[in-house]
Amino acid sequence: MDATTTTPTHGRLPSRRHGQRQRAGAGAAAAAAAAAGGAVRNLAYSFLDPLLCELRLLLAPRPLYGPVKATMLADGHAVAAGLVVAAVLGNHVRRVLAPWLGQFLWWHPVQAMRLARGTPHLFIEQQVLAATDAATLGFWALQTMALAATKALLRHRLLTDATTTTTTTTTTITASATGLTKPKSQRGKGFAGGGGGGRSSSSSAGPRAAAMRDTTSSMACLTDCYRIIYLTLCIMHVEYAYAEACWAASWIHAATHVALRGTTAEQLFTYRLLTGHHHHHHHHHHHDQQLARTESDQGGMAHWRGASLIAGLLVWWSWRHVVRPLRRHGVVAWAFSGLPVLGGLIGAATAHVIKYSNKYFIWLEMSEMLLTWAWLLLGLALVAVWRLCDGQDAE
C-alpha cells in the first residue's frame, strides 16, 4: 500500500520542478527582452531628442512650439499640407524677386565656397571689402530686425487668434446648449404674446448672423495668410542658417589655408589687405606722398573694421550654433546625438558638390527648382509625421 501511494508522488515532483523552471526561464527571458527594449528606447531617445529639439526651434521657441504647432493644425492636417505648399511657393517667389532679403556676406554660399577653395586670399579680399561698406551693413541690420519683429508679431497674432477662436467656440456651444435646455414656454413666449416681437427678433438676427459669418470668414482668411507668411519666414530662416554655415566654413578653410599652407605671396597679400598697405603707391611729389599715406591709413582702418566685423560675426555664429547647443544638451549628450551626424552629412554633401561642381553643373543651374521640390517633400513629410504622432497620441 505504501509503495503504491509513494510511487506516483515521486513521479510528479520532477515534472512540477520542470514546469517551475520553464516559467522562471520564461520570466527571465521576458525581463531581459523588456530590459533590452528599454535600453534601445533610451538610446533612440538620447540620439533623437537633441536633434528634434534643435529642429523644433526652427518653427518656434521651445515653450511656444506646441501652441504654434496647434495653430498650424487647427483646421486639420489636409489644410496644414495646403499651407505648407503655399509657403513653399511663396518662398520660391521671394527667392526669384528678392534673393538678397535677409542675406549679408553669405548671399551666395556655393560661389563663396568655390572661391575659398580655389583662391582663398581673393575670398578674404572680397569679404573684407564687402564688410567695409557701412550702407550694406546698416541695410542688413535693418532687414534682420524687421524680419525678426515680423516673425514675432505673426506668432503672437496666431496664438492670440487661436485663443480667441477657442473662447468663441466655447461660448457658442454654451449658448446653443442653453437654448436647447430652455423651457418651451420661454422659447415660445414671444409668439404667445404677439407676433411682432418674434418677427422683429428674427429679422434682426438674420443680418447679424450674416455679418458674423462674414467676419468669421475674413478672420479665417487673415489667419491663413498669417500662417503662410510665418511658414515662409521659417523656411527663410533655415536657408539663412545653411548659407551662414557655408560662409563660416568658407572662412575657416580660407584662413587656415592662408595661415598654415599658404604661399609667401598669399600671406603677404593678406597682410597688406588687412593693413591697407596695398593702397600705397610710389609718388615723387611730397604732397602726393602725404595724400597716399592718408589714404593708406584710412584704407587700413576700414579694412580692420571689416575684419573685426567678420570676426565678430564668426564668433556670434559659433555661439548660436555650437556653444548654445552644447550648453543646452551637454557635451556628452550632444556628441552621441544625431546633431553631429546630421551636420556631418550636410557638410560632406556640400563639400562633395563644391569639389565636383563642374560635374554637377546642370544640377546647380536647376538648384532653384530642385530646392522648391525639396521643400515641398520636407514640408509634406513633416505634416505626415505630425499626423502619425497625433494618431499614436489619440490611441
PDB file of C-alpha atoms in Angstrom, residues 33 35 50 78 82 140 155 359:
ATOM      1  CA  ALA A  33      13.663  41.395 -23.516  1.00  0.00           C
ATOM      2  CA  ALA A  35      15.324  45.497 -20.407  1.00  0.00           C
ATOM      3  CA  PRO A  50      18.667  66.815 -29.067  1.00  0.00           C
ATOM      4  CA  ALA A  78      -5.013  68.438 -45.042  1.00  0.00           C
ATOM      5  CA  GLY A  82      -2.019  73.163 -48.218  1.00  0.00           C
ATOM      6  CA  TRP A 140      21.330  94.124 -43.458  1.00  0.00           C
ATOM      7  CA  ARG A 155       3.494  84.271 -33.930  1.00  0.00           C
ATOM      8  CA  LYS A 359      30.326  67.550 -62.743  1.00  0.00           C
TER       9      LYS A 359
END
